[in-house]
Short mmCIF file of C-alpha atoms in Angstrom, two decimals:
data_model
loop_
_atom_site.label_atom_id
_atom_site.label_comp_id
_atom_site.label_asym_id
_atom_site.label_seq_id
_atom_site.Cartn_x
_atom_site.Cartn_y
_atom_site.Cartn_z
CA UNK G 1158 66.50 -3.22 18.14
CA UNK G 1159 63.56 -5.60 18.27
CA UNK G 1160 61.19 -2.73 19.04
CA UNK G 1161 62.15 -0.89 15.84
CA UNK G 1162 61.63 -3.90 13.55
CA UNK G 1163 57.84 -3.45 13.19
CA UNK G 1164 58.35 0.16 12.09
CA UNK G 1165 60.76 -1.00 9.42
CA UNK G 1166 58.28 -3.58 8.16
CA UNK G 1167 55.51 -1.02 8.25
CA UNK G 1168 57.60 1.42 6.22
CA UNK G 1169 58.40 -1.25 3.62
CA UNK G 1170 54.72 -2.21 3.40
CA UNK G 1171 53.72 1.41 2.90
CA UNK G 1172 56.32 1.89 0.17
CA UNK G 1173 55.17 -1.31 -1.51
CA UNK G 1174 51.54 -0.20 -1.37
CA UNK G 1175 52.47 3.20 -2.82
CA UNK G 1176 54.40 1.54 -5.63
CA UNK G 1177 51.50 -0.80 -6.39
CA UNK G 1178 49.09 2.15 -6.44
CA UNK G 1179 51.44 4.07 -8.72
CA UNK G 1180 51.66 1.15 -11.13
CA UNK G 1181 47.90 0.66 -11.02
CA UNK G 1182 47.30 4.34 -11.76
CA UNK G 1183 49.83 4.24 -14.59
CA UNK G 1184 48.09 1.22 -16.14
CA UNK G 1185 44.72 2.95 -15.75
CA UNK G 1186 46.02 6.10 -17.48
CA UNK G 1187 47.49 4.00 -20.30
CA UNK G 1188 44.16 2.21 -20.71
CA UNK G 1189 42.34 5.55 -20.80
CA UNK G 1190 44.74 6.86 -23.46
CA UNK G 1191 44.25 3.72 -25.57
CA UNK G 1192 40.47 3.95 -25.28
CA UNK G 1193 40.53 7.66 -26.11
CA UNK G 1194 42.72 6.99 -29.16
CA UNK G 1195 40.42 4.18 -30.30
CA UNK G 1196 37.40 6.45 -29.86
CA UNK G 1197 39.06 9.24 -31.85
CA UNK G 1198 39.95 6.77 -34.62
CA UNK G 1199 36.35 5.51 -34.72
CA UNK G 1200 35.00 9.06 -34.90
CA UNK G 1201 37.39 9.96 -37.74
CA UNK G 1202 36.47 6.80 -39.64
CA UNK G 1203 32.76 7.47 -39.17
CA UNK G 1204 33.17 11.08 -40.30
CA UNK G 1205 34.93 9.90 -43.46
CA UNK G 1206 32.15 7.38 -44.15
CA UNK G 1207 29.48 10.02 -43.62
CA UNK G 1208 31.29 12.45 -45.93
CA UNK G 1209 31.69 9.81 -48.63
CA UNK G 1210 28.04 8.82 -48.26
CA UNK G 1211 26.84 12.42 -48.53
CA UNK G 1212 28.84 12.90 -51.72
CA UNK G 1213 27.10 9.99 -53.44
CA UNK G 1214 24.41 10.96 -55.90
CA UNK G 1215 22.27 7.82 -56.07
CA UNK G 1216 19.74 9.36 -58.43
CA UNK G 1217 22.37 9.62 -61.17
CA UNK G 1218 23.36 5.95 -61.18
CA UNK G 1219 23.68 4.60 -64.71
CA UNK G 1220 22.72 1.08 -65.69
CA UNK G 1221 26.40 0.15 -65.81
CA UNK G 1222 26.85 1.36 -62.22
CA UNK G 1223 23.79 -0.58 -61.05
CA UNK G 1224 25.79 -3.71 -60.41
CA UNK G 1225 24.36 -6.23 -57.96
CA UNK G 1226 27.62 -6.36 -55.98
CA UNK G 1227 27.72 -2.59 -55.58
CA UNK G 1228 24.05 -2.43 -54.64
CA UNK G 1229 24.39 -5.16 -52.01
CA UNK G 1230 27.44 -3.51 -50.47
CA UNK G 1231 25.67 -0.14 -50.31
CA UNK G 1232 22.60 -1.78 -48.81
CA UNK G 1233 24.60 -3.28 -45.95
CA UNK G 1234 26.55 -0.07 -45.44
CA UNK G 1235 23.38 2.01 -45.17
CA UNK G 1236 21.63 -0.35 -42.78
CA UNK G 1237 24.58 -1.67 -40.77
CA UNK G 1238 23.22 0.11 -37.68
CA UNK G 1239 19.56 -0.16 -38.62
CA UNK G 1240 17.65 2.98 -39.54
CA UNK G 1241 16.68 4.65 -36.28
CA UNK G 1242 15.25 8.17 -36.20
CA UNK G 1243 16.68 9.25 -39.57
CA UNK G 1244 16.67 12.90 -40.55
CA UNK G 1245 14.36 13.97 -43.37
CA UNK G 1246 17.40 14.35 -45.65
CA UNK G 1247 18.78 10.92 -44.77
CA UNK G 1248 15.39 9.30 -45.27
CA UNK G 1249 15.06 10.95 -48.69
CA UNK G 1250 18.57 9.89 -49.76
CA UNK G 1251 18.13 6.25 -48.78
CA UNK G 1252 14.66 6.07 -50.31
CA UNK G 1253 16.01 7.56 -53.54
CA UNK G 1254 18.75 4.95 -53.60
CA UNK G 1255 16.29 2.09 -53.09
CA UNK G 1256 13.91 3.42 -55.72
CA UNK G 1257 16.73 3.73 -58.24
CA UNK G 1258 18.13 0.23 -57.77
CA UNK G 1259 14.93 -1.81 -57.30
CA UNK G 1260 11.86 -2.54 -59.39
CA UNK G 1261 8.73 -0.57 -58.35
CA UNK G 1262 7.16 -3.62 -56.70
CA UNK G 1263 10.35 -4.94 -55.06
CA UNK G 1264 9.39 -7.45 -52.37
CA UNK G 1265 10.79 -8.56 -49.02
CA UNK G 1266 8.54 -11.62 -49.07
CA UNK G 1267 5.64 -9.88 -47.33
CA UNK G 1268 5.34 -6.30 -48.54
CA UNK G 1269 6.12 -4.53 -51.79
CA UNK G 1270 7.78 -1.26 -52.75
CA UNK G 1271 10.88 0.65 -51.65
CA UNK G 1272 8.91 2.62 -49.06
CA UNK G 1273 7.80 -0.61 -47.40
CA UNK G 1274 11.38 -1.90 -47.25
CA UNK G 1275 12.49 1.33 -45.60
CA UNK G 1276 9.54 1.34 -43.22
CA UNK G 1277 10.40 -2.18 -42.12
CA UNK G 1278 13.93 -1.06 -41.23
CA UNK G 1279 12.54 1.92 -39.29
CA UNK G 1280 10.22 -0.30 -37.27
CA UNK G 1281 12.90 -2.92 -36.66
CA UNK G 1282 15.19 -0.15 -35.37
CA UNK G 1283 12.42 1.16 -33.13
CA UNK G 1284 11.69 -2.25 -31.62
CA UNK G 1285 15.29 -3.37 -30.99
CA UNK G 1286 18.28 -1.44 -29.63
CA UNK G 1287 21.92 -1.25 -30.71
CA UNK G 1288 21.48 -2.93 -34.08
CA UNK G 1289 24.66 -4.00 -35.82
CA UNK G 1290 24.76 -5.91 -39.10
CA UNK G 1291 28.19 -7.24 -40.04
CA UNK G 1292 28.66 -8.50 -43.58
CA UNK G 1293 30.58 -11.79 -43.62
CA UNK G 1294 30.50 -12.94 -47.23
CA UNK G 1295 28.74 -12.54 -50.57
CA UNK G 1296 28.43 -15.21 -53.23
CA UNK G 1297 26.75 -15.07 -56.61
CA UNK G 1298 24.72 -18.27 -56.86
CA UNK G 1299 23.57 -17.54 -60.41
CA UNK G 1300 23.15 -14.63 -62.80
CA UNK G 1301 20.05 -13.56 -60.89
CA UNK G 1302 20.86 -14.43 -57.26
CA UNK G 1303 23.41 -12.97 -54.85
CA UNK G 1304 23.56 -14.61 -51.42
CA UNK G 1305 25.07 -12.75 -48.47
CA UNK G 1306 25.85 -14.05 -44.99
CA UNK G 1307 25.91 -11.66 -42.05
CA UNK G 1308 25.95 -11.51 -38.28
CA UNK G 1309 23.08 -9.48 -36.85
CA UNK G 1310 23.31 -8.26 -33.25
CA UNK G 1311 20.43 -6.65 -31.35
CA UNK G 1312 19.61 -5.77 -27.74
CA UNK G 1313 16.30 -6.61 -26.06
CA UNK G 1314 15.02 -3.40 -24.44
CA UNK G 1315 11.93 -2.49 -22.45
CA UNK G 1316 10.52 -1.23 -25.73
CA UNK G 1317 11.17 -4.65 -27.29
CA UNK G 1318 9.26 -6.43 -24.55
CA UNK G 1319 6.36 -3.99 -24.75
CA UNK G 1320 6.00 -3.94 -28.55
CA UNK G 1321 7.31 -7.32 -29.69
CA UNK G 1322 6.62 -9.64 -26.75
CA UNK G 1323 3.51 -8.12 -25.10
CA UNK G 1324 2.17 -11.54 -24.04
CA UNK G 1325 5.06 -11.93 -21.61
CA UNK G 1326 3.18 -9.46 -19.42
CA UNK G 1327 0.27 -10.75 -17.33
CA UNK G 1328 -2.09 -8.26 -19.03
CA UNK G 1329 -0.98 -9.75 -22.42
CA UNK G 1330 -0.80 -6.19 -23.77
CA UNK G 1331 2.77 -5.28 -22.93
CA UNK G 1332 1.90 -3.67 -19.62
CA UNK G 1333 -0.70 -1.26 -21.01
CA UNK G 1334 -3.07 -2.24 -18.19
CA UNK G 1335 -0.32 -2.58 -15.61
CA UNK G 1336 0.27 -6.25 -15.12
CA UNK G 1337 3.50 -8.00 -14.25
CA UNK G 1338 6.29 -9.17 -16.48
CA UNK G 1339 7.06 -12.89 -16.51
CA UNK G 1340 10.41 -14.32 -15.35
CA UNK G 1341 11.23 -15.00 -19.03
CA UNK G 1342 10.77 -11.32 -19.82
CA UNK G 1343 13.06 -10.36 -16.97
CA UNK G 1344 15.69 -12.78 -18.26
CA UNK G 1345 15.47 -11.34 -21.76
CA UNK G 1346 15.59 -7.67 -20.80
CA UNK G 1347 18.96 -6.12 -21.64
CA UNK G 1348 20.27 -9.27 -23.33
CA UNK G 1349 22.35 -9.03 -26.48
CA UNK G 1350 21.29 -11.47 -29.20
CA UNK G 1351 23.88 -12.37 -31.82
CA UNK G 1352 22.31 -14.13 -34.80
CA UNK G 1353 23.64 -15.85 -37.90
CA UNK G 1354 21.81 -14.21 -40.78
CA UNK G 1355 21.47 -14.26 -44.54
CA UNK G 1356 20.14 -11.94 -47.21
CA UNK G 1357 19.16 -13.10 -50.69
CA UNK G 1358 19.14 -10.51 -53.47
CA UNK G 1359 17.22 -11.49 -56.61
CA UNK G 1360 18.37 -9.56 -59.65
CA UNK G 1361 16.75 -8.57 -62.94
CA UNK G 1362 19.80 -8.69 -65.21
CA UNK G 1363 17.97 -7.06 -68.13
CA UNK G 1364 16.76 -3.97 -66.28
CA UNK G 1365 19.67 -4.00 -63.80
CA UNK G 1366 17.40 -3.77 -60.76
CA UNK G 1367 16.75 -5.79 -57.62
CA UNK G 1368 13.46 -7.72 -57.63
CA UNK G 1369 13.46 -9.23 -54.13
CA UNK G 1370 15.43 -8.83 -50.89
CA UNK G 1371 14.79 -11.76 -48.57
CA UNK G 1372 16.31 -11.64 -45.08
CA UNK G 1373 16.48 -14.32 -42.40
CA UNK G 1374 18.16 -14.46 -38.96
CA UNK G 1375 18.45 -17.43 -36.62
CA UNK G 1376 16.72 -15.92 -33.60
CA UNK G 1377 15.94 -19.32 -32.07
CA UNK G 1378 19.57 -20.25 -31.42
CA UNK G 1379 20.31 -16.80 -30.03
CA UNK G 1380 17.29 -17.04 -27.71
CA UNK G 1381 18.29 -20.55 -26.67
CA UNK G 1382 21.66 -19.28 -25.43
CA UNK G 1383 19.85 -16.86 -23.13
CA UNK G 1384 16.83 -18.91 -22.04
CA UNK G 1385 18.42 -22.34 -21.78
CA UNK G 1386 15.63 -24.53 -23.19
CA UNK G 1387 13.48 -24.85 -26.30
CA UNK G 1388 10.35 -24.84 -24.12
CA UNK G 1389 11.29 -21.38 -22.85
CA UNK G 1390 12.04 -20.21 -26.39
CA UNK G 1391 8.68 -21.54 -27.58
CA UNK G 1392 6.90 -19.70 -24.75
CA UNK G 1393 8.61 -16.45 -25.74
CA UNK G 1394 7.59 -16.74 -29.41
CA UNK G 1395 4.01 -17.66 -28.53
CA UNK G 1396 1.98 -14.56 -29.36
CA UNK G 1397 5.08 -12.54 -30.27
CA UNK G 1398 5.16 -10.02 -33.10
CA UNK G 1399 8.37 -11.49 -34.51
CA UNK G 1400 8.99 -14.85 -36.17
CA UNK G 1401 11.76 -17.31 -35.24
CA UNK G 1402 13.66 -16.09 -38.32
CA UNK G 1403 13.43 -12.52 -36.98
CA UNK G 1404 10.77 -11.07 -39.26
CA UNK G 1405 8.33 -8.56 -37.80
CA UNK G 1406 4.65 -9.53 -37.86
CA UNK G 1407 2.78 -6.30 -38.48
CA UNK G 1408 -0.48 -5.18 -39.98
CA UNK G 1409 -0.42 -3.59 -43.43
CA UNK G 1410 -1.43 -0.18 -42.02
CA UNK G 1411 2.10 0.19 -40.66
CA UNK G 1412 3.40 0.31 -44.23
#
């Protein structure tokens, strides 16, 4: 009898292992089904948003429809994922919208005109990956000012290091001449920065158009979470083509 006991234990262990594997596989399949359902829901929602967006005729907006709340909401909806590699049609639609709801010399604090605003979004989307702007709140401070708070999330890519932080390479040109990336660059690469942000819309109540759109994001705090010290953050911003409040520093020929 004692000789058969190990076989019994072995059989029980095997059955237990099979049952554990079965349960694990069942949980995995359930997880896959949930993820697939979530993905399908996201796709359907996105398709509905795209359809609704395509049906909008921005050029026909009346003065009554040019309300600052509506304009701000549309602005965040259009640029919630940046403006990366837009089609010619999409570019034309968004530009038409901006031109119809802003004054001709609308300013972002540095450059003027709807085309410059759009170009800034294109460049920002080229330099950073996986942009996501989440609107948190909007508050009308006065008849002419609407203040919005957002969370802006971006990913630091190889392109970001090369174009925005070229001095982190030993050639100080983003690796154009070879060189070697600094330890700070290696720590930044692939990191997700989540920034508290704000956008200030200044409104011409008489003409029902936006005069200024001023954006600011707390890039310092986001960098500090990744790099661990203000000295490291200061070294990263030294010679960078972005300011601590996340504004691109570019020459006028880009616009």
